[in-house]
Coordinates of C-alpha atoms in Angstrom, one line a residue:
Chain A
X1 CA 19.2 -61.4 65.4
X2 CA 22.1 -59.0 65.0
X3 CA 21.5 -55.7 65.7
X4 CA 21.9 -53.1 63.6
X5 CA 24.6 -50.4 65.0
X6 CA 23.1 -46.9 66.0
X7 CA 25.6 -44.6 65.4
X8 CA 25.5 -40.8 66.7
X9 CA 27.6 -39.9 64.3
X10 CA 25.2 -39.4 61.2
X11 CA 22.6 -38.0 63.8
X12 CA 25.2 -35.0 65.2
X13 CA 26.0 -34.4 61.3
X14 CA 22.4 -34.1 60.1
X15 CA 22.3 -31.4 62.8
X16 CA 25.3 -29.7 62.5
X17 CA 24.0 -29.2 59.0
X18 CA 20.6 -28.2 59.8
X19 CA 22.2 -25.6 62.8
X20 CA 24.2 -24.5 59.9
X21 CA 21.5 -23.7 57.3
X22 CA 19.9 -22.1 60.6
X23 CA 22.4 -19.8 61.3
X24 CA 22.9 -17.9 58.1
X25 CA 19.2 -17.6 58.4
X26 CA 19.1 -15.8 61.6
X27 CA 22.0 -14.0 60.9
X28 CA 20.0 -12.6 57.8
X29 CA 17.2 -11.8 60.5
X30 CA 20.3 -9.6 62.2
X31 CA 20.5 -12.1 64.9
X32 CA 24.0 -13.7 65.5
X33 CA 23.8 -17.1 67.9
X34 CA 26.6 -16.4 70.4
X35 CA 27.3 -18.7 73.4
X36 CA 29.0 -18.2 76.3
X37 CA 30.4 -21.1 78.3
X38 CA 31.2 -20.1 82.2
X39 CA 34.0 -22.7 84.1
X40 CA 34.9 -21.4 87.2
X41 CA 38.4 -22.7 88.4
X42 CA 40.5 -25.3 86.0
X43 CA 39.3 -28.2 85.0
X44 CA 41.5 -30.6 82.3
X45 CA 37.9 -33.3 82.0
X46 CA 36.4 -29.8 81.3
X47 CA 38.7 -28.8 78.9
X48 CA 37.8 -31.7 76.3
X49 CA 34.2 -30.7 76.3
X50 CA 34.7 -26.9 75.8
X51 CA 37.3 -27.6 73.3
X52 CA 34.4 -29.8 71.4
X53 CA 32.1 -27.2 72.1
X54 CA 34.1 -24.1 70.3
X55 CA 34.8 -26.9 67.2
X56 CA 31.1 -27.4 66.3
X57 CA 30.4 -24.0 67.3
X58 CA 32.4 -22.1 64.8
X59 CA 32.4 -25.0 62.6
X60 CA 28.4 -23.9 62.3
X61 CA 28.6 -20.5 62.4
X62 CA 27.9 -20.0 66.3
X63 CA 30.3 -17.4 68.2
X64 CA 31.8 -19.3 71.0
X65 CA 33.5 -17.2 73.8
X66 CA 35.2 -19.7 77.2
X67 CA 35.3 -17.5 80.4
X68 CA 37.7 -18.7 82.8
X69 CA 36.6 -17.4 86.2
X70 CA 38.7 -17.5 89.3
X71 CA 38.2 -20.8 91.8
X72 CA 37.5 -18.5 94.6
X73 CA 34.2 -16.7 93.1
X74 CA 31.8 -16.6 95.9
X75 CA 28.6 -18.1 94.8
X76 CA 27.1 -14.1 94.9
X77 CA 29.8 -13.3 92.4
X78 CA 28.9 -16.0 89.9
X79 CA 24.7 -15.0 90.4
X80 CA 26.0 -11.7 89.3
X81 CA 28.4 -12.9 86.3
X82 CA 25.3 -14.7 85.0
X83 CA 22.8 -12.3 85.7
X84 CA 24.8 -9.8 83.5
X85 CA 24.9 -11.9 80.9
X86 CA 21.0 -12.4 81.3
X87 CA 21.3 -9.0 80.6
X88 CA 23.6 -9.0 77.4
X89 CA 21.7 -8.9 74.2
X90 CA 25.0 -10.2 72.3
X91 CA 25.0 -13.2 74.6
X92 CA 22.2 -16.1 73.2
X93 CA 23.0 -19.0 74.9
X94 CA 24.9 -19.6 78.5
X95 CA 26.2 -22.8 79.2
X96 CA 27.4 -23.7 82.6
X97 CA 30.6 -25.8 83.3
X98 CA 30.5 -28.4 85.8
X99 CA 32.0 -29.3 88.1
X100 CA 31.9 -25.4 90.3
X101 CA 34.3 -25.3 93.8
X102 CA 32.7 -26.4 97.1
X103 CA 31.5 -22.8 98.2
X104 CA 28.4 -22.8 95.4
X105 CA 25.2 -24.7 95.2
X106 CA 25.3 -25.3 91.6
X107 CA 21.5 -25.4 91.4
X108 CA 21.2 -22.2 93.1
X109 CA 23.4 -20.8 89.8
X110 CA 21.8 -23.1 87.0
X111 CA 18.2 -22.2 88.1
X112 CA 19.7 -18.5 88.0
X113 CA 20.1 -18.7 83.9
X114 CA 17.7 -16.9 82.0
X115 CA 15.0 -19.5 80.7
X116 CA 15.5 -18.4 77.5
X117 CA 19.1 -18.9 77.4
X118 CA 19.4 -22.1 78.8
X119 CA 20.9 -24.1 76.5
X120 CA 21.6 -27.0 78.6
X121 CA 18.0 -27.3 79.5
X122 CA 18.8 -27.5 83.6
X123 CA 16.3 -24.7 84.7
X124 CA 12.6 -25.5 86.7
X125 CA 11.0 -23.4 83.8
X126 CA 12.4 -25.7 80.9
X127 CA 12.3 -28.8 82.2
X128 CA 8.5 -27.7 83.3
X129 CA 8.2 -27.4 79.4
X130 CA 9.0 -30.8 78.6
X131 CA 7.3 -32.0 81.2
X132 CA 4.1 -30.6 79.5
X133 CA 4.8 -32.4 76.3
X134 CA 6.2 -28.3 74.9
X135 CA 9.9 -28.2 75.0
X136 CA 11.8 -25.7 73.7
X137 CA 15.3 -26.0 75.5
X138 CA 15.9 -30.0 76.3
X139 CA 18.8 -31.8 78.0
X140 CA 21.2 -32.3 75.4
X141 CA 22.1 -36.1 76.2
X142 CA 18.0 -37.1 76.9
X143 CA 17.3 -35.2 73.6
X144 CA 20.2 -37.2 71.6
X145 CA 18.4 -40.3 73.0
X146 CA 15.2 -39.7 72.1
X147 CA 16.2 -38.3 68.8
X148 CA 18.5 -41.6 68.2
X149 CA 15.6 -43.9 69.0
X150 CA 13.1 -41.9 66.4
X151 CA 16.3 -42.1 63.7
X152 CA 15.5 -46.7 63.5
X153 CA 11.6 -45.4 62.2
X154 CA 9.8 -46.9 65.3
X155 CA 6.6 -45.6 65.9
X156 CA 6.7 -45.1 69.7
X157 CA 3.3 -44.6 70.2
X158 CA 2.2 -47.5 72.8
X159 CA 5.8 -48.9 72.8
X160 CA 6.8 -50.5 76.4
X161 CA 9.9 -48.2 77.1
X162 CA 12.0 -48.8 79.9
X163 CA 14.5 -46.1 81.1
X164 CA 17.0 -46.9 83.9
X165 CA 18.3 -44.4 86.0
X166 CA 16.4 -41.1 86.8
X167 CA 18.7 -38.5 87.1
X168 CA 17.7 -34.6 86.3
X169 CA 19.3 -34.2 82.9
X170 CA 19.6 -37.5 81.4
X171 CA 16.6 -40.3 82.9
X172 CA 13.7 -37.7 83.9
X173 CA 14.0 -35.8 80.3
X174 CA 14.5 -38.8 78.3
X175 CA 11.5 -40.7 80.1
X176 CA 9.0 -37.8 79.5
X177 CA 10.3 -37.1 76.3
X178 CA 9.2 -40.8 74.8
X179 CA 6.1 -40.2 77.1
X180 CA 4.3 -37.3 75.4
X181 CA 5.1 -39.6 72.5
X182 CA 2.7 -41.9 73.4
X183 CA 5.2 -44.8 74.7
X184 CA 4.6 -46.4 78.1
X185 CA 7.5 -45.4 80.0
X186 CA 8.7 -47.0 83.1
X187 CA 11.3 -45.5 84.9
X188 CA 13.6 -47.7 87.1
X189 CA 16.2 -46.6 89.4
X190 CA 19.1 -47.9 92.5
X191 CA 15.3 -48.9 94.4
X192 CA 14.7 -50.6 91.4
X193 CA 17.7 -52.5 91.8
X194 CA 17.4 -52.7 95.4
X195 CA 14.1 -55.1 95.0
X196 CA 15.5 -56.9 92.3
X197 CA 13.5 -56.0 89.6
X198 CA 15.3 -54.1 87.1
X199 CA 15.7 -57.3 85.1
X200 CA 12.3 -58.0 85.3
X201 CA 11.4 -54.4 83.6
X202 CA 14.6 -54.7 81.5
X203 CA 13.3 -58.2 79.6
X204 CA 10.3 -56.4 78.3
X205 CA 11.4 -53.1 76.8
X206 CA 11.0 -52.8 73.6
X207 CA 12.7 -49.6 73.4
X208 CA 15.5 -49.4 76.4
X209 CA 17.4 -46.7 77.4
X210 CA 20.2 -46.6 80.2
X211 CA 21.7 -43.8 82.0
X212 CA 23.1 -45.1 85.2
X213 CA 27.1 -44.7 85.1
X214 CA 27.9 -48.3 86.0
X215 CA 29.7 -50.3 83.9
X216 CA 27.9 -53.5 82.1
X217 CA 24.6 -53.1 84.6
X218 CA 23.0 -54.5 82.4
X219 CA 23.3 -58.0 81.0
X220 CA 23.2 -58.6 77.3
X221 CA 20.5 -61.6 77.5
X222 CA 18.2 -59.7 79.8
X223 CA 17.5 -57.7 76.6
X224 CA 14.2 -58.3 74.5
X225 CA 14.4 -59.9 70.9
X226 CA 13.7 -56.6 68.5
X227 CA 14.4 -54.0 70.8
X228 CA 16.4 -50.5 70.5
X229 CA 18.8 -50.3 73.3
X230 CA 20.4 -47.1 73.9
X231 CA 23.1 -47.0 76.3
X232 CA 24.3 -43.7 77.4
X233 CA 27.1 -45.2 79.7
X234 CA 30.6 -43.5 79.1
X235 CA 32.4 -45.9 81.6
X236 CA 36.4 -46.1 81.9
X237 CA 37.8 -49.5 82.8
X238 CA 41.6 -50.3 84.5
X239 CA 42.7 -51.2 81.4
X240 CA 41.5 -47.9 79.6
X241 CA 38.9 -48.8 77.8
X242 CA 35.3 -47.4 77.1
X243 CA 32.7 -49.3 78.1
X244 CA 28.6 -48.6 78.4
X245 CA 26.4 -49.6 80.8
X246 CA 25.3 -52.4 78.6
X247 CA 26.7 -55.4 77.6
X248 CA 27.1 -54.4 74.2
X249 CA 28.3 -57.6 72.4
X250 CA 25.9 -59.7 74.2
X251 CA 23.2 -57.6 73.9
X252 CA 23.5 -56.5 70.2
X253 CA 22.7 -61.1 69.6
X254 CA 18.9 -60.1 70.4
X255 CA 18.1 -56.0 69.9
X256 CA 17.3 -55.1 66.6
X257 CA 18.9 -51.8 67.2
X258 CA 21.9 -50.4 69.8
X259 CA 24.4 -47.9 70.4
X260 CA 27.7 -48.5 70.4
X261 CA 29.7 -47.2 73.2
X262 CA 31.5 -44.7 72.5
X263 CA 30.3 -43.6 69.4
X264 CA 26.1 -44.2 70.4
X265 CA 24.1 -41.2 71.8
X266 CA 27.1 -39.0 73.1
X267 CA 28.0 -38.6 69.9
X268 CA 25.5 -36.2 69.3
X269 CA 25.3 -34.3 72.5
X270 CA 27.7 -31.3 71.4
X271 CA 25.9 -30.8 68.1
X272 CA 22.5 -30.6 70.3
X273 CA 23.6 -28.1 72.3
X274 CA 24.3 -26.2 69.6
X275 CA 20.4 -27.1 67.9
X276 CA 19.6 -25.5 71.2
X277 CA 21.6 -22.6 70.7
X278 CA 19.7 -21.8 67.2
X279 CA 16.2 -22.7 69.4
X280 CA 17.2 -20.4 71.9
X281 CA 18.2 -17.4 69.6
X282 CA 14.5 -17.9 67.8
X283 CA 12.7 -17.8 71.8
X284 CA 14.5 -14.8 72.7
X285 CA 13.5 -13.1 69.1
X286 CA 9.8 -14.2 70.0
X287 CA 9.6 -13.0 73.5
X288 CA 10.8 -9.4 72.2
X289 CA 8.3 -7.2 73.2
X290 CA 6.0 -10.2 74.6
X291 CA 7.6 -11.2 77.8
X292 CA 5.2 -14.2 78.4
X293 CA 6.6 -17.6 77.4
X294 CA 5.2 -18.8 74.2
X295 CA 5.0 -22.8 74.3
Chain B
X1 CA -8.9 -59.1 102.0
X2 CA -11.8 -56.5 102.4
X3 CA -10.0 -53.1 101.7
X4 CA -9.7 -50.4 104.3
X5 CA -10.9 -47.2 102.8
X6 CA -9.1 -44.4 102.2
X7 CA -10.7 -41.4 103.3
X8 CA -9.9 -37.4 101.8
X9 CA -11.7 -36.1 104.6
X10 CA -9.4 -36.8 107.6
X11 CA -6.3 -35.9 105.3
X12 CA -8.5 -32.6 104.8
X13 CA -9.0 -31.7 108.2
X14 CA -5.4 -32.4 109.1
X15 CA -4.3 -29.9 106.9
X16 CA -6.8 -27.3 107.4
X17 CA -5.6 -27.3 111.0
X18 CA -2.0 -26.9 109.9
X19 CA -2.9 -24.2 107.4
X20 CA -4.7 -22.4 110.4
X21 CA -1.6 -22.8 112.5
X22 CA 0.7 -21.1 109.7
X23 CA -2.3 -18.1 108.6
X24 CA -1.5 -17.3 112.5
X25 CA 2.2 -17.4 112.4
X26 CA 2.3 -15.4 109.0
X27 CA 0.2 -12.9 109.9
X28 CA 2.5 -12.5 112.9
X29 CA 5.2 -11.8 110.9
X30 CA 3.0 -8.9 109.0
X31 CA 2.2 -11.3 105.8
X32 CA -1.6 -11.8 105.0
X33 CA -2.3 -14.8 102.5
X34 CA -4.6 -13.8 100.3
X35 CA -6.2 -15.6 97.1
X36 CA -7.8 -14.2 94.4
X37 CA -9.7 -16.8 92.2
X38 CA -10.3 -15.1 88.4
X39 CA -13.3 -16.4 86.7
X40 CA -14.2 -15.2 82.8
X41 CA -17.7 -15.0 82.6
X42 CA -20.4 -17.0 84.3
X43 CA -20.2 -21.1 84.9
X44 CA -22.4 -22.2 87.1
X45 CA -20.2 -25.7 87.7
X46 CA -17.0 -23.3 88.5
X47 CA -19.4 -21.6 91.0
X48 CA -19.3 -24.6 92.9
X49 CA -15.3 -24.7 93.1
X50 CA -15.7 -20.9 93.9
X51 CA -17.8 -21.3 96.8
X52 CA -15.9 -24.7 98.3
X53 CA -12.2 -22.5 98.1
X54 CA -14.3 -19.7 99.9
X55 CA -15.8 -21.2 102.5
X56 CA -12.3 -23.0 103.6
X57 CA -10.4 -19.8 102.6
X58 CA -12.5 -18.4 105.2
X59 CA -12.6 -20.8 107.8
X60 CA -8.6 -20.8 107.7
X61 CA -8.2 -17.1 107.9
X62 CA -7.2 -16.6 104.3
X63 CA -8.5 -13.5 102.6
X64 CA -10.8 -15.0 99.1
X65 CA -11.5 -12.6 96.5
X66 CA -13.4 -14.3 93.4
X67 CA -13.2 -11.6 90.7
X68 CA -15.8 -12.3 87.7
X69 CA -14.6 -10.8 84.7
X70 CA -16.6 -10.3 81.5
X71 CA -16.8 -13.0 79.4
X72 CA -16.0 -11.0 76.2
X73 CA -12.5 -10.0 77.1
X74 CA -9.8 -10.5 75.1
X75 CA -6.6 -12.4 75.9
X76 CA -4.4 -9.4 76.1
X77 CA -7.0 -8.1 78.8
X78 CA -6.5 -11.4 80.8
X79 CA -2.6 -10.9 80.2
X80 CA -2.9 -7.5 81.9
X81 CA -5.2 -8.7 84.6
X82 CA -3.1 -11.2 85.6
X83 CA 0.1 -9.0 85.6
X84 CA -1.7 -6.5 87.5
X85 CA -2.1 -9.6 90.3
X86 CA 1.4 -10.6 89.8
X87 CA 2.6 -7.2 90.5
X88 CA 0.4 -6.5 93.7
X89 CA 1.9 -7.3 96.7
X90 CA -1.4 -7.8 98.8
X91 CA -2.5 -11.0 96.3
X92 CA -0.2 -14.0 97.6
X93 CA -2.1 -16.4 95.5
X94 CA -3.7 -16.7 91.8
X95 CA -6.2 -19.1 90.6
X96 CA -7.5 -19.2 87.4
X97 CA -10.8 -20.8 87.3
X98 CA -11.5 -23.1 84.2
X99 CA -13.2 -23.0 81.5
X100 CA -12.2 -19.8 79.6
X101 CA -13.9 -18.7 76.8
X102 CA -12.8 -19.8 73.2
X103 CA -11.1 -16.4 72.0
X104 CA -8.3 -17.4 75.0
X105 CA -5.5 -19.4 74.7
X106 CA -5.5 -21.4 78.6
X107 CA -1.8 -22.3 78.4
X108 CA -1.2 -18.8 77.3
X109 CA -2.6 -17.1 80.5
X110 CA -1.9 -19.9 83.2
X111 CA 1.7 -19.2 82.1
X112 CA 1.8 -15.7 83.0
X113 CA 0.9 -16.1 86.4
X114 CA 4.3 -15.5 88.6
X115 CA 5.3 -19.0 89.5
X116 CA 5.7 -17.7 93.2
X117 CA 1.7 -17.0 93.6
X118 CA 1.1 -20.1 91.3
X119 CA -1.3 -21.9 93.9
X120 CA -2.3 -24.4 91.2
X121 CA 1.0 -25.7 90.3
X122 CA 0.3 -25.1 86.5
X123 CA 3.1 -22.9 85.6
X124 CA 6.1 -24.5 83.7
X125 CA 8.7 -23.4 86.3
X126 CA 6.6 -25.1 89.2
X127 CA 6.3 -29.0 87.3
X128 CA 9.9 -28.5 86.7
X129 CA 10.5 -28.2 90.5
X130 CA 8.3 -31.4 90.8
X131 CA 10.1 -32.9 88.1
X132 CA 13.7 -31.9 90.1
X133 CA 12.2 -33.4 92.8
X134 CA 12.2 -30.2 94.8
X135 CA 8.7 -29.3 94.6
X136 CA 7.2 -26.1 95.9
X137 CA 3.4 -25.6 95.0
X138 CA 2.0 -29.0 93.2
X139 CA -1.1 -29.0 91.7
X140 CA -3.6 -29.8 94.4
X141 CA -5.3 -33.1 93.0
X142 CA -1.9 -34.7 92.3
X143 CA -0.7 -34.0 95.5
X144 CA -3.8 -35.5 97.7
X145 CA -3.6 -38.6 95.9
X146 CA 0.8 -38.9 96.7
X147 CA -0.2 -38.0 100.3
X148 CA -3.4 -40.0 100.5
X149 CA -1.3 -43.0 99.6
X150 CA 1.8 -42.0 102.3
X151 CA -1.3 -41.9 105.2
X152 CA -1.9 -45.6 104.6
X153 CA 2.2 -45.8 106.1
X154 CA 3.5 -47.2 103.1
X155 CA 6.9 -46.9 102.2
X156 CA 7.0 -46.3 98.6
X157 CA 10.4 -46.9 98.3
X158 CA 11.2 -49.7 95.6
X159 CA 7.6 -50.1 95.5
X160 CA 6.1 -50.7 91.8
X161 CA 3.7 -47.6 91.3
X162 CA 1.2 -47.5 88.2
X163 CA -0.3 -44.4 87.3
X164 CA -3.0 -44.7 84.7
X165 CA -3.6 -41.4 82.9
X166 CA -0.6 -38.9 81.7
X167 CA -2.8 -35.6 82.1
X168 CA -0.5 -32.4 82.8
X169 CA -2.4 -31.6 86.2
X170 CA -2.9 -34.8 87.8
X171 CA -0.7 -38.1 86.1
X172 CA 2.2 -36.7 85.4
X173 CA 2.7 -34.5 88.7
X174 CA 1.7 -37.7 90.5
X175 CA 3.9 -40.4 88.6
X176 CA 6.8 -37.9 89.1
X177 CA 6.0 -37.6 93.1
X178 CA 6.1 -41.4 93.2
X179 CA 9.0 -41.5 90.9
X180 CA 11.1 -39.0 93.7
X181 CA 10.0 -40.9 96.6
X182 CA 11.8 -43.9 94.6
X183 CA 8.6 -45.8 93.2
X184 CA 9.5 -47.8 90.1
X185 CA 6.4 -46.0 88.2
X186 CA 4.9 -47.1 85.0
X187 CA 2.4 -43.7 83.4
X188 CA -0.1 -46.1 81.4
X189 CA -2.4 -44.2 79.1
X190 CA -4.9 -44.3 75.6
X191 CA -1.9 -45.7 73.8
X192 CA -1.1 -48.5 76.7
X193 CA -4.8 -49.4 76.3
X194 CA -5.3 -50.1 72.7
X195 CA -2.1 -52.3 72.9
X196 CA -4.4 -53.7 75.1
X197 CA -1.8 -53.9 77.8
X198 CA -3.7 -51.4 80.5
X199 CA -4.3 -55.1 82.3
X200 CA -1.3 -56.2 82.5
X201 CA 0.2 -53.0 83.4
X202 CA -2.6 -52.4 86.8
X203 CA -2.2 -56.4 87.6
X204 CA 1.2 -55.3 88.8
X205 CA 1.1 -52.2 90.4
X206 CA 1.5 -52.0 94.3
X207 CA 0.1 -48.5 94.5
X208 CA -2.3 -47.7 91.6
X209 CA -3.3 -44.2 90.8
X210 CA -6.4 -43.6 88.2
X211 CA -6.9 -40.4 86.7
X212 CA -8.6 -41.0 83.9
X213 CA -11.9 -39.6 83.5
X214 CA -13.6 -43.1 81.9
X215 CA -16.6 -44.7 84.8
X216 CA -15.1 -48.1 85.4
X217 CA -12.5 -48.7 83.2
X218 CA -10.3 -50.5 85.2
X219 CA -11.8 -53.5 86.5
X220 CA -11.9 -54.3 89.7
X221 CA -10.8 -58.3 89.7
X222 CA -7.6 -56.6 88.1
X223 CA -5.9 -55.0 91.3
X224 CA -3.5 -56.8 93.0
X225 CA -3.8 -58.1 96.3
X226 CA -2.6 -56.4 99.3
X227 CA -2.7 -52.8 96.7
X228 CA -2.9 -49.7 97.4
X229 CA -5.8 -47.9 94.8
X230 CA -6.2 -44.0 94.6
X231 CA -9.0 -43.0 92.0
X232 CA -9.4 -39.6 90.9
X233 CA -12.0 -40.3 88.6
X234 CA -15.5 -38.6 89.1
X235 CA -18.2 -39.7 86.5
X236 CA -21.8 -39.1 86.7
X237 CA -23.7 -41.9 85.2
X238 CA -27.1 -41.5 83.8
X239 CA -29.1 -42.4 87.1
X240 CA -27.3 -39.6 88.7
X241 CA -24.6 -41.2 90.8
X242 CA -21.2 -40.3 90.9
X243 CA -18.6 -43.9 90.1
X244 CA -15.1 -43.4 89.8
X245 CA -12.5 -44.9 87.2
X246 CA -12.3 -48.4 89.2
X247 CA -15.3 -50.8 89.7
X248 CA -14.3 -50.0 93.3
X249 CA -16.4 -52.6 95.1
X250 CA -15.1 -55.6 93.3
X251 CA -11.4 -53.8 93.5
X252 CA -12.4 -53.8 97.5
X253 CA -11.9 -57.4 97.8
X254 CA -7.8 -57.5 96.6
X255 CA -7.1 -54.2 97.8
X256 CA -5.7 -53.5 101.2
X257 CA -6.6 -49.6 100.8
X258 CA -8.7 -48.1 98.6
X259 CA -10.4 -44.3 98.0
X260 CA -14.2 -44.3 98.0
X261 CA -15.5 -42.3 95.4
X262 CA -17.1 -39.8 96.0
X263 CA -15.2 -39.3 99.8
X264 CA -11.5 -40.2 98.1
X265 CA -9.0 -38.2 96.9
X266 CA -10.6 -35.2 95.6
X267 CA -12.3 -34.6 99.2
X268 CA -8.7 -32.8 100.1
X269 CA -8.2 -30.9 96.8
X270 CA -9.3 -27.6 98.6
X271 CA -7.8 -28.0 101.6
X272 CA -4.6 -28.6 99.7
X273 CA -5.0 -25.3 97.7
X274 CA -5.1 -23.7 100.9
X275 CA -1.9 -25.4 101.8
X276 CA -0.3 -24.2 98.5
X277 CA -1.6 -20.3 99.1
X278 CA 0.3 -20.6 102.1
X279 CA 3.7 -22.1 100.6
X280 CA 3.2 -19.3 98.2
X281 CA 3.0 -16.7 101.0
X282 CA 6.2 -18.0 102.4
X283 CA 8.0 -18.6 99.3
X284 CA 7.5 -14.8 98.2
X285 CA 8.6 -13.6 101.7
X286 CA 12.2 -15.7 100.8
X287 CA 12.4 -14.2 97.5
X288 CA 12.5 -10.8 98.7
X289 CA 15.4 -9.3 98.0
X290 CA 16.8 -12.3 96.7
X291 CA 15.1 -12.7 93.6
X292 CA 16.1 -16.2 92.6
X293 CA 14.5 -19.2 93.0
X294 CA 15.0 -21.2 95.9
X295 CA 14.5 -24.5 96.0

């Protein structure tokens, strides 16, 4: 079989058009989306992803502000800068730029960001959410893969899903996501590894997803006949290329479906996070006078 | 291999002691744990909770208050009750007893409770901590079963963990516990079984948690040997006795540990909501005057 190419492309442009239509809707309503991206110090890597960021932003209608705090904020100065934009009705949405200097905890500060607000889906109280099968804000990268997976038409009720790695933003969300869809998720990890089983649980996914960060961890004939395979790997070689934590070309001879890498689930990360700037506007319109959360 | 059984009680009566230990050192700093269990009208089953979180409320030198409240209130009277609780600083711990009556939403009023008196673990922000791996107050049933399984000496690391049954309270908390002790963990369910894998799935497992609710669905000749087999399950059959999920004398010849039921892990389930009022105590005397969440 030759798999058919799952591109985030059409995905993050279906969006972008929905966020649009959503926009002028809410702006109707008198609400106007408006996010607020904190970096503190300089950061160039950063500076490609803001820079996207602003471009879908106001390319859908969504006020986009970057503020550049100083590198030596104490960690008690950046609580404050966020709690006062807890505070601001104009703000809607408050992302957080990683990476922060050495002198903050940056899950003391995440976990600080209004619930409501969280457009990056990093605090306890949203992640709680989609553990409970009701998510409102969701990692943008788990979402994309999830969303990417339901884009081939699978029905993922009793798939066997396999997801490697299990980090907070990308493996835990994406795993619990295709769980409270009915698949049977396993999640495996470095222990995983460790053991030697990770191409045991690999060879019978029928729906795979990777988010590990190393480069072709994962060998294309370990890879089930029919499966979806999405690979969230962004990995830089010597030679400067891209590669994913797949081997793509290999792989792509048995899954029905995969990502290429780049241009497979990333894709569509930026135009999520602004999906989740539109959810968050309509959750802080709902709590208005309610101030319990509604699931 | 005849199975060594795993016993609730002793895990119980270790942690009663500790809780005893930490009433006396909290009350020497000037803090008094105290629980308030709500119940909306009568139940006669709930009465039997009531009376067990009494009696070791009492016996561990935590104040218990059961309030019964009419069973005609409305939602936005259970709203205000509980933020009445929230708000008064001489309640360190909420439960809300199960069932409620049809005019309230559960999910609704569970999360309005203040995540910091949360003693059940049922609040969003509190499974998102578990999720993080940075738990605080887990609900009680999930927990005995993770530390029911670390008494046997195990080390879950790398292990391959099946947990059968994705409920809110007790499958997912305990699939994500495993998960951040670095189980590989599988969360089989009603979807995994009429694939007809649910075999296939326990025939594996290592450790094997059960929290179904259906007497005897997983057979006993298909746990592997050496296992480790937690059941939550508690079914009352016709003739009166109580069977778990597992045909648990059959599963007693593979197993190397295995929970009796009744005996197993819902024996600590009290004794662990004690354990939580206290973490609750301790967690709103940190919060003071920071009022952020500390992981």
């Amino acid at each position: 079989m030759a798999a058919q190419l799952l591109l985030g492309k059409p995905l993050a442009e279906k969006i972008k058009a929905e966020v649009s239509q959503e926009v002028v809707d809410l702006k109707a309503k008198g609400v106007s989306p408006s996010l607020v991206a904190v970096q503190v110090g300089q950061n160039d890597a950063s500076r490609v992803y803001t820079n996207a960021q602003r471009k879908v932003a106001e390319a859908t209608g969504i006020k986009y502000e970057l503020q550049e705090l100083s590198a030596d904020l104490t960690q008690d100065q950046l609580l404050e800068h966020i709690a006062g934009l807890n505070n601001d009705p104009n703000v809607t949405g408050i992302i957080l730029q990683m990476p922060l200097p050495p002198q903050i905890d940056p899950k003391v500060v995440q976990w600080s960001i209004a619930y409501e607000k969280d457009v990056e889906g990093i605090t306890p109280t949203n992640m709680g959410l989609v553990t409970f099968g009701k998510p409102r804000l969701v990692p943008c990268t788990a979402l994309g893969a999830f969303e990417l997976a339901k884009s081939t038409g699978v029905d993922i009720y009793g798939k066997e899903v396999v997801v490697v790695g299990h980090s907070d933003i990308v493996g835990k969300p994406a795993a619990l996501l295709f769980l409270n869809a009915f698949g049977t998720v396993t999640i495996s990890h470095i222990a995983t590894g460790q053991r030697g089983l990770s191409e045991y649980h690999v060879r019978r996914a029928e729906i795979l997803v990777v988010a590990v960060g190393v480069p072709h961890l994962i060998k294309g004939d370990w890879i089930k006949e029919g499966a979806i395979v999405i690979d969230i790997g962004i990995n830089a070689t010597k030679d400067g290329k891209i590669i994913g934590d797949v081997e793509t070309e290999v792989a792509a001879e048995k899954a029905a479906w995969i990502t290429p890498v780049p241009g497979g689930a990333g894709t569509a990360t930026t135009a999520i996070l602004m999906k989740n700037t539109i959810e968050a506007a309509k959750w802080q319109l709902e709590k208005k006078g309610s101030g319990i959360i509604t699931g």
